[in-house]
Short mmCIF file of C-alpha atoms in Angstrom, two decimals:
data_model
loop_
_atom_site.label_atom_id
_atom_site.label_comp_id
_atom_site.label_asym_id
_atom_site.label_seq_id
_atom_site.Cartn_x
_atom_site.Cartn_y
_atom_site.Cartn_z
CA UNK G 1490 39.97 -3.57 -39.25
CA UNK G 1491 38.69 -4.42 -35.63
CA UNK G 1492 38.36 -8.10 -35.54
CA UNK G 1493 36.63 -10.44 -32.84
CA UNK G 1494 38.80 -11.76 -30.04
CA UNK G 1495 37.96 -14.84 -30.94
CA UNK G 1496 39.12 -14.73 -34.73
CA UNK G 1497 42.21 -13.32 -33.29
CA UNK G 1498 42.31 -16.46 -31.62
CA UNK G 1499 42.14 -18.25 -34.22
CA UNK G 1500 44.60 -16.71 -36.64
CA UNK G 1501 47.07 -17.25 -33.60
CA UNK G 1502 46.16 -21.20 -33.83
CA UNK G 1503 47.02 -21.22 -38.03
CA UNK G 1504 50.38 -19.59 -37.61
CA UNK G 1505 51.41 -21.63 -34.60
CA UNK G 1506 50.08 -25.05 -36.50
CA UNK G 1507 51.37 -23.81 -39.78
CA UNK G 1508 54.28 -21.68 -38.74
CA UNK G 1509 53.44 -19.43 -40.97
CA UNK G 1510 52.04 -15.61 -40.43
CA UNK G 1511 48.24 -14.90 -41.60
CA UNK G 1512 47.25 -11.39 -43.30
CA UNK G 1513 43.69 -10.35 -43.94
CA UNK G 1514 43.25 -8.25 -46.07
CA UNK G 1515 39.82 -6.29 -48.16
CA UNK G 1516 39.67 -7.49 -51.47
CA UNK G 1517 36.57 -5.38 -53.08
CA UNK G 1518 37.15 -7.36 -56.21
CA UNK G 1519 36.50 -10.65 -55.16
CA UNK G 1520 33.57 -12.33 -56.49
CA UNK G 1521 32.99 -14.68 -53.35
CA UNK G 1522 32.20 -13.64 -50.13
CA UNK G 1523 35.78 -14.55 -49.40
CA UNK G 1524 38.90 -16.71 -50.21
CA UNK G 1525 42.12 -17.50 -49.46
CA UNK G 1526 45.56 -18.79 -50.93
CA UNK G 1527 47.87 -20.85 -48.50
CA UNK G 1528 51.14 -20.37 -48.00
CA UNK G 1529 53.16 -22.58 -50.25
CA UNK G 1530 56.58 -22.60 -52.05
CA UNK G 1531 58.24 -18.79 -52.05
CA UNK G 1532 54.90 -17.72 -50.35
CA UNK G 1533 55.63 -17.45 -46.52
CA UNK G 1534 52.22 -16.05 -45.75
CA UNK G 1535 48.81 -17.52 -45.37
CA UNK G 1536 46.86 -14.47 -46.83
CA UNK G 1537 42.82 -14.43 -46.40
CA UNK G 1538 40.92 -12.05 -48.51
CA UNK G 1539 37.08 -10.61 -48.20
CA UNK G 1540 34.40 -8.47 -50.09
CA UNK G 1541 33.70 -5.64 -47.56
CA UNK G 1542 30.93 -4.75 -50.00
CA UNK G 1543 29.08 -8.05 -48.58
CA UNK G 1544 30.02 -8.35 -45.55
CA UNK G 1545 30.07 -5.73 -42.51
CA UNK G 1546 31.44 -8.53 -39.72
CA UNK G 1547 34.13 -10.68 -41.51
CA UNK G 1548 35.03 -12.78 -38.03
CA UNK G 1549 32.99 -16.02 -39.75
CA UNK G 1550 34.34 -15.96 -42.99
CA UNK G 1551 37.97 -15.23 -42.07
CA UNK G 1552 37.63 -18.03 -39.42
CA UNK G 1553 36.04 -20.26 -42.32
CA UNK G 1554 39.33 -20.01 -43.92
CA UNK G 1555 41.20 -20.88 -41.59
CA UNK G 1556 39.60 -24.00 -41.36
CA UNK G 1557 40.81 -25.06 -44.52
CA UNK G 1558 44.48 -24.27 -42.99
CA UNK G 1559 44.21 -25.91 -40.31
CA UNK G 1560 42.79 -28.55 -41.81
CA UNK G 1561 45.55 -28.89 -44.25
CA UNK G 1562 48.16 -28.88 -41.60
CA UNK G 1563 46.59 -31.06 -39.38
CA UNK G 1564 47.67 -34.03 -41.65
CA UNK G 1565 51.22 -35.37 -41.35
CA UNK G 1566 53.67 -33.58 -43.86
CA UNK G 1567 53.52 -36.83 -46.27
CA UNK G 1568 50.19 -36.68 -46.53
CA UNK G 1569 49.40 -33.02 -47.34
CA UNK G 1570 48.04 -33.02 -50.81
CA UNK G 1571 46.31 -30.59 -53.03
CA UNK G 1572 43.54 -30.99 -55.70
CA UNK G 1573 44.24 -30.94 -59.81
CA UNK G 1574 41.98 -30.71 -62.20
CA UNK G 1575 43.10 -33.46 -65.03
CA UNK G 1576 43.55 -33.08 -68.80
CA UNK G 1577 41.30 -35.41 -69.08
CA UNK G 1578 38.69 -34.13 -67.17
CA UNK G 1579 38.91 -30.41 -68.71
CA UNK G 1580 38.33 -32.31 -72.16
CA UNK G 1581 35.24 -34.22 -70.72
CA UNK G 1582 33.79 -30.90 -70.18
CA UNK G 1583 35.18 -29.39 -73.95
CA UNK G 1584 33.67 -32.61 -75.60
CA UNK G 1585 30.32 -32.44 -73.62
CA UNK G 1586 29.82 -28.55 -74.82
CA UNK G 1587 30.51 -29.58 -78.44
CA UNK G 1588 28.43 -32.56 -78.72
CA UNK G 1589 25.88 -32.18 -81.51
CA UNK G 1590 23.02 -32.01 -78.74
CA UNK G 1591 25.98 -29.72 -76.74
CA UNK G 1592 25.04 -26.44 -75.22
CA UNK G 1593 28.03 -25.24 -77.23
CA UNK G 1594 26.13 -26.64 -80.76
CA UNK G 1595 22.60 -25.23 -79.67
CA UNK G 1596 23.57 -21.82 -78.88
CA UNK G 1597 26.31 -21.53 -81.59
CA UNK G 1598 28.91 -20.51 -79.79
CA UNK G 1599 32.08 -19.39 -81.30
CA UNK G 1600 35.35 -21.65 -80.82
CA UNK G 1601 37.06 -19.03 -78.36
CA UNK G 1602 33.85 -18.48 -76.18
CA UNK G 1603 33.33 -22.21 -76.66
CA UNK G 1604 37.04 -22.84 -74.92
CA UNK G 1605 36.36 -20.09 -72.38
CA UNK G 1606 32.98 -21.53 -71.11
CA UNK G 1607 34.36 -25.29 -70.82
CA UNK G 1608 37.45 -23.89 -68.56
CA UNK G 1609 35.20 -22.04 -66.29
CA UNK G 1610 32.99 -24.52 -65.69
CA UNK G 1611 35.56 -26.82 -65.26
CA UNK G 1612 37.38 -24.90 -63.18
CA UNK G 1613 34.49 -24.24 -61.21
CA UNK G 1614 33.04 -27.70 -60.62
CA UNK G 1615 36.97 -28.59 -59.38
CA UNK G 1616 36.29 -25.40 -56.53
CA UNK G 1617 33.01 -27.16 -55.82
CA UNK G 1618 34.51 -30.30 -54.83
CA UNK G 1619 37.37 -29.90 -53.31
CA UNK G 1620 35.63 -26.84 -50.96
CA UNK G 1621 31.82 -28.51 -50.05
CA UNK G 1622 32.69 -31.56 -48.38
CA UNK G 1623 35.59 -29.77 -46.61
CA UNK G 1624 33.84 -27.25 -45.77
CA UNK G 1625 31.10 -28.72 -44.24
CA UNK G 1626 33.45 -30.48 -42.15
CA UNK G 1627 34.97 -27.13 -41.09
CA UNK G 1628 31.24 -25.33 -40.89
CA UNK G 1629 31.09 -28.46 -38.13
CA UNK G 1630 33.89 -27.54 -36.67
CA UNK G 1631 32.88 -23.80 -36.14
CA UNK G 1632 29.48 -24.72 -34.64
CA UNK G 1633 31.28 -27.08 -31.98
CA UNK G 1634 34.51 -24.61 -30.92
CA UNK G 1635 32.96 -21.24 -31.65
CA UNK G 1636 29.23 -20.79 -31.17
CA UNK G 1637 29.48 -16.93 -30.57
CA UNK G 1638 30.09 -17.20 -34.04
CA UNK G 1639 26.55 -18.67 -34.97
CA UNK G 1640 24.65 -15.58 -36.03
CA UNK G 1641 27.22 -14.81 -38.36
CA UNK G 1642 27.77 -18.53 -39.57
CA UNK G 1643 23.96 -18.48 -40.59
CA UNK G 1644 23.41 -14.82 -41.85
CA UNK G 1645 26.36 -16.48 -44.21
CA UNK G 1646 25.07 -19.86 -45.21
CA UNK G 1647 21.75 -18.51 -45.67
CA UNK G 1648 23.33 -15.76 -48.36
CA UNK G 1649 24.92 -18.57 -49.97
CA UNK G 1650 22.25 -20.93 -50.26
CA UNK G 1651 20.08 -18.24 -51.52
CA UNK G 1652 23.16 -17.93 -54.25
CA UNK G 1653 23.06 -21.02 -55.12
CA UNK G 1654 19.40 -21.15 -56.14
CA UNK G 1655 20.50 -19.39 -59.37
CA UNK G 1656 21.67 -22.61 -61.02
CA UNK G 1657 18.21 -24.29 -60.92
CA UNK G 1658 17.40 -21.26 -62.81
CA UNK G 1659 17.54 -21.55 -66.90
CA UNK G 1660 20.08 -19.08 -67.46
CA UNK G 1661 22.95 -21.75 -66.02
CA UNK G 1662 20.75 -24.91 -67.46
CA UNK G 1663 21.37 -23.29 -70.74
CA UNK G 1664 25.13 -23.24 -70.83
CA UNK G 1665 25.92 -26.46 -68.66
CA UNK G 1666 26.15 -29.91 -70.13
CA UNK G 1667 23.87 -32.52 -68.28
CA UNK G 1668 26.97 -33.99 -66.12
CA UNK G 1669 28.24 -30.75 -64.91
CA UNK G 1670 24.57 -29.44 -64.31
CA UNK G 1671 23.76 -32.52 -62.01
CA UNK G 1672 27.10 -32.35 -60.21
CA UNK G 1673 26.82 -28.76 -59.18
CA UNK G 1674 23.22 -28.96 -58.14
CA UNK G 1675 23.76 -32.12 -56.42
CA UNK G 1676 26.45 -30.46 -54.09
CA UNK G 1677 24.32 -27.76 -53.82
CA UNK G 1678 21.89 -30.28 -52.44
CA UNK G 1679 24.00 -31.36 -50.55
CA UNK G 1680 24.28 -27.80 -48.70
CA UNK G 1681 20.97 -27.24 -48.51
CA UNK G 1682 20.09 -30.24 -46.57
CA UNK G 1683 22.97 -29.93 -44.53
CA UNK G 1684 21.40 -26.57 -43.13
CA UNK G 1685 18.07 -27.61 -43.05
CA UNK G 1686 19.16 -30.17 -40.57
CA UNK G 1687 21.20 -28.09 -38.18
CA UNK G 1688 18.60 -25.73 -38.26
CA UNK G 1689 15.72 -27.95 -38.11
CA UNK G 1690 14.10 -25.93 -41.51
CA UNK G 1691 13.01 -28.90 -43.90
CA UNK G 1692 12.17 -25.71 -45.97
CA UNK G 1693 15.67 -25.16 -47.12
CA UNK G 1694 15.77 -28.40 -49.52
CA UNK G 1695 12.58 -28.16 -50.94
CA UNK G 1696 13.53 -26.38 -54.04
CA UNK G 1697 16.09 -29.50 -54.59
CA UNK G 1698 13.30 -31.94 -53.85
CA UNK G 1699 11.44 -30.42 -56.51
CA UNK G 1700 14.21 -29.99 -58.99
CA UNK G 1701 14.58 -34.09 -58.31
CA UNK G 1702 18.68 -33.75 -56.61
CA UNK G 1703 17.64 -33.78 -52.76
CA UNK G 1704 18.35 -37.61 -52.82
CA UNK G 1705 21.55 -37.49 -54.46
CA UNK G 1706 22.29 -34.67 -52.45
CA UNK G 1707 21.64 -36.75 -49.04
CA UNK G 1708 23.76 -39.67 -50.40
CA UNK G 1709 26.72 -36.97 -50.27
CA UNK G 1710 25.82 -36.03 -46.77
CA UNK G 1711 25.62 -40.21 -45.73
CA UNK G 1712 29.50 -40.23 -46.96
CA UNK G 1713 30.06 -37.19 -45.03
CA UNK G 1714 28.11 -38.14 -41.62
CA UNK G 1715 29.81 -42.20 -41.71
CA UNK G 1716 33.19 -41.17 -42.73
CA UNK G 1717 36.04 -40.30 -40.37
CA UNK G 1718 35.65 -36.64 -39.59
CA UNK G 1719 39.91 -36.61 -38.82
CA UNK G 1720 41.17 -34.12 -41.21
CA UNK G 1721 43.60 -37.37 -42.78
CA UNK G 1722 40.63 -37.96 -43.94
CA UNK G 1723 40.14 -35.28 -45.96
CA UNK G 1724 40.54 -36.83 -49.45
CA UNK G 1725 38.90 -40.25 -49.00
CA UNK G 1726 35.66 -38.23 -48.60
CA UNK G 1727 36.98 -36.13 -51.70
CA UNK G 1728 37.30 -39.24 -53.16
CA UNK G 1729 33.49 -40.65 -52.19
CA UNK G 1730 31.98 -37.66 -53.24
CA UNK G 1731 33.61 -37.32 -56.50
CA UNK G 1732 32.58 -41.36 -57.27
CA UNK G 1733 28.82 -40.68 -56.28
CA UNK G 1734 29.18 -37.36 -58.66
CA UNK G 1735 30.72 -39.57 -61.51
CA UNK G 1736 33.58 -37.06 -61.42
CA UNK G 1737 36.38 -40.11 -61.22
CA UNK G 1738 39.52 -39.15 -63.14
CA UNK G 1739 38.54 -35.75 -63.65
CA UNK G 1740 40.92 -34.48 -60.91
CA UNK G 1741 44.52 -35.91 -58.86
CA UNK G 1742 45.55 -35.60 -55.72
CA UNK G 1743 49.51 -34.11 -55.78
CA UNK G 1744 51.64 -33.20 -52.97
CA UNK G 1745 50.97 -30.08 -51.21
CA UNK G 1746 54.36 -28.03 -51.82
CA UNK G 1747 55.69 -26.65 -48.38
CA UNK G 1748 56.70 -22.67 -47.52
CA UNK G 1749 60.27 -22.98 -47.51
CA UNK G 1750 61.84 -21.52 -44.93
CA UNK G 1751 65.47 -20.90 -46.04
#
């Protein structure tokens, strides 16, 4: 794998901040672009993960991720934290799918698949929140530091906002309660306008204007452009985003738990 000096660069920066090694690796399985899982616990490593089926130049994306690294360790020890997804908030989503006017009820779905469907879009909604707003902030970030990285920044966010499209589509409107629907398209939103700005395309948001979330969407962005952009900073705008999305309770915020290095 023949990387960029500049994402060399930056893998240096995570395991001097962190003090803990980085390995990228090809993960043909993975059904994002890419993803990582930080070092934590018995883990030593920092390991970063991508699809080489959909991408040929993996600098952006690997650099994206360590974003989030940095980001974590740029915070004092104490205040490290990581996102949770609540019991309560996993039976919000349960209840809302079995509601008589549920999507659980209308399509007649069996218990099991019933179960399956609320953890996944559960689960999924959690990813949502706790990676937009962040990574916006790190997408930022990568526009101001590394600009040779800007063709491959866009050629990205334009593959994911093109993604992200499918949930106006009926397929997802089908299986999604009303809250979760309007939560994910409003961060989607959110997304879209954020590229239409830097790249001066009003285009980009128009299907969200339409679909009645651009708004909402730009009310995430106003919490995002007044806020402190200091990653300490990290969870109040969590916080704001989730309280606009009326996703309050639905998640904590618990201590990140350290590599140990004995």
């Amino acid at each position: 794998m023949t990387l960029r000096e500049v994402t060399r660069a930056v893998l240096s920066l995570v395991e001097n901040v962190s003090g803990c090694p980085v390995v990228v690796s090809e993960d043909a399985s993975l059904k994002t672009l890419a993803a990582s899982r930080i070092a934590r616990g018995t883990n030593k490593i920092h390991l970063i993960s991508f699809n080489p089926s959909a991408v040929s130049e993996p600098d952006y994306l690997i650099c994206y991720q360590c974003g989030f690294i940095l980001r974590l360790f740029g915070t004092p020890a104490a205040e490290r934290f990581d996102l949770a997804g609540t019991v309560v908030g996993r039976q919000i989503v349960f209840q809302l799918l079995t509601a008589p006017d549920g999507p659980g009820k209308k399509l007649n779905l069996p218990a099991e698949s019933i179960s399956a469907l609320s953890n996944q879009l559960f689960d999924g909604l959690m990813t949502q929140l706790r990676s937009i707003p962040i990574g916006l902030r790190v997408d930022s970030w990568i526009m101001r530091e590394y600009p040779e990285l800007s063709e491959l920044q866009q050629n990205s966010a334009m593959q994911q906002l093109q993604e992200n499209l499918q949930v106006l589509g009926p397929e997802f409107k089908k299986i999604a309660p009303t809250t979760v629907l309007k939560a994910n398209l409003t961060m989607n939103a959110a997304i879209a306008e954020f590229w239409a700005r830097h790249r001066s395309d009003p285009r980009l948001s128009l299907p969200y204007q339409a679909a009645g979330f651009a708004k909402a969407g730009e009310e995430l962005l106003r919490a995002l452009d007044e806020g402190p952009a200091d990653p300490s900073a990290d969870c109040q705008l969590i916080d704001l985003w989730s309280k606009q999305l009326g996703l309050t309770g639905w998640y904590q915020w618990v201590p990140y738990n350290p590599p140990s290095h004995s």
